[in-house]
Amino acid sequence: MIDFKELLKEHGIAPSIQRIKILEFLEKNRIHPTADMVYQALVQEIPTLSKTTVYNTLKAFTEKGVLVALSLFENEVRYEYNTEPHIHFKCIKCGKIYDISKAFECLNNKEIEGHKVLEHHVNLKGICKNCRD
Amino acid sequence: MIDFKELLKEHGIAPSIQRIKILEFLEKNRIHPTADMVYQALVQEIPTLSKTTVYNTLKAFTEKGVLVALSLFENEVRYEYNTEPHIHFKCIKCGKIYDISKAFECLNNKEIEGHKVLEHHVNLKGICKNCRD
DNA sequence: TATCTAACTTGTAATGGTTACAAATATGTA
DNA sequence: TACATATTTGTAACCATTACAAGTTAGATA
């Protein structure tokens, strides 16, 4: 069981109830949610929750490295708990996004055509194993 | 010199003035523009141009495979002329987006963790050769 | 414990990109 | 030329996100 309160402190973020709940949700639900999905899920538990708080919190978490913001294939921002490097696969049939554990460490800290590469984001698109049948 | 009129016909798109100008702009300016950038550039030449037309046209071109829509790192859609497969590099200092001719054909038509991969989008982030000095 | 201050949360309004829609215009064909 | 269809246009609506100011909370200090 992760001590979310402690985790936030380690990242220099004061652990308010709202922040703890948001982090807990992201850690337990690896569904790459949008800000609105986070809000909808938590407003039941915290009826006074404000969307502004969700946006502010997600932004702060991303800046402090607690979360990663994703620009996947659609024009919307999604968030995920910051764990090991991995890539994303989106099914064109069901729309589900899968984490793929394979990463491309070979790309980071490399030079490509004279540019220094610090990060890489790989998004795959296709038909997932459940939709192939 | 590309015959844009003919190119549109080949893709099943009626070649109106607006559509030809938009395609011509994308082909000549490989700057991965947003819809608004396309509008701003062309409204001088076609004063009656409407943003709705630009959006409709970019959408149609993307659906017919004339253009490719990109979800890069920010939350905004950009468009580029559909040519050979390549990947993108964004400089975190100057913000410029570079095309990198290297692609990962090895990924397409492969299976990863049971999913069938049809497309791949690789976005690199770092410091470009001009900003390194 | 009481108080103070700073940080956090909230709600409303504003912003900006995108889309819906209906009217006006242009195009191709007979 | 006239008609039917497709395209363009402008306005209004929509939705995600941000700005802002006021209200609330929490930690530190005495």
GROMACS .gro file of N, CA and C in nm, chain A residues 21 31-32 36 39 59 86 90 102 122 133:
model
   33
   21LYS      N    1  -0.658   1.227  -0.295
   21LYS     CA    2  -0.760   1.149  -0.365
   21LYS      C    3  -0.731   1.141  -0.515
   31ILE      N    4  -0.610   0.413  -1.643
   31ILE     CA    5  -0.694   0.424  -1.761
   31ILE      C    6  -0.664   0.550  -1.842
   32HIS      N    7  -0.551   0.616  -1.813
   32HIS     CA    8  -0.513   0.737  -1.887
   32HIS      C    9  -0.630   0.834  -1.895
   36ASP      N   10  -1.147   1.569  -1.702
   36ASP     CA   11  -1.289   1.556  -1.673
   36ASP      C   12  -1.322   1.419  -1.616
   39TYR      N   13  -1.239   1.427  -1.259
   39TYR     CA   14  -1.340   1.505  -1.186
   39TYR      C   15  -1.467   1.424  -1.164
   59LYS      N   16  -0.193   1.973  -1.319
   59LYS     CA   17  -0.083   2.052  -1.371
   59LYS      C   18   0.038   2.049  -1.276
   86HIS      N   19   0.745   0.339  -2.093
   86HIS     CA   20   0.668   0.245  -2.174
   86HIS      C   21   0.606   0.323  -2.289
   90LYS      N   22  -0.312   0.226  -2.915
   90LYS     CA   23  -0.455   0.257  -2.916
   90LYS      C   24  -0.527   0.173  -3.020
  102LYS      N   25   0.734  -0.251  -2.348
  102LYS     CA   26   0.854  -0.226  -2.428
  102LYS      C   27   0.881  -0.076  -2.442
  122VAL      N   28   0.628   0.716  -2.808
  122VAL     CA   29   0.591   0.627  -2.918
  122VAL      C   30   0.445   0.587  -2.901
  133ASP      N   31  -1.056  -1.094  -3.298
  133ASP     CA   32  -1.128  -1.221  -3.318
  133ASP      C   33  -1.258  -1.204  -3.396
   0.00000   0.00000   0.00000
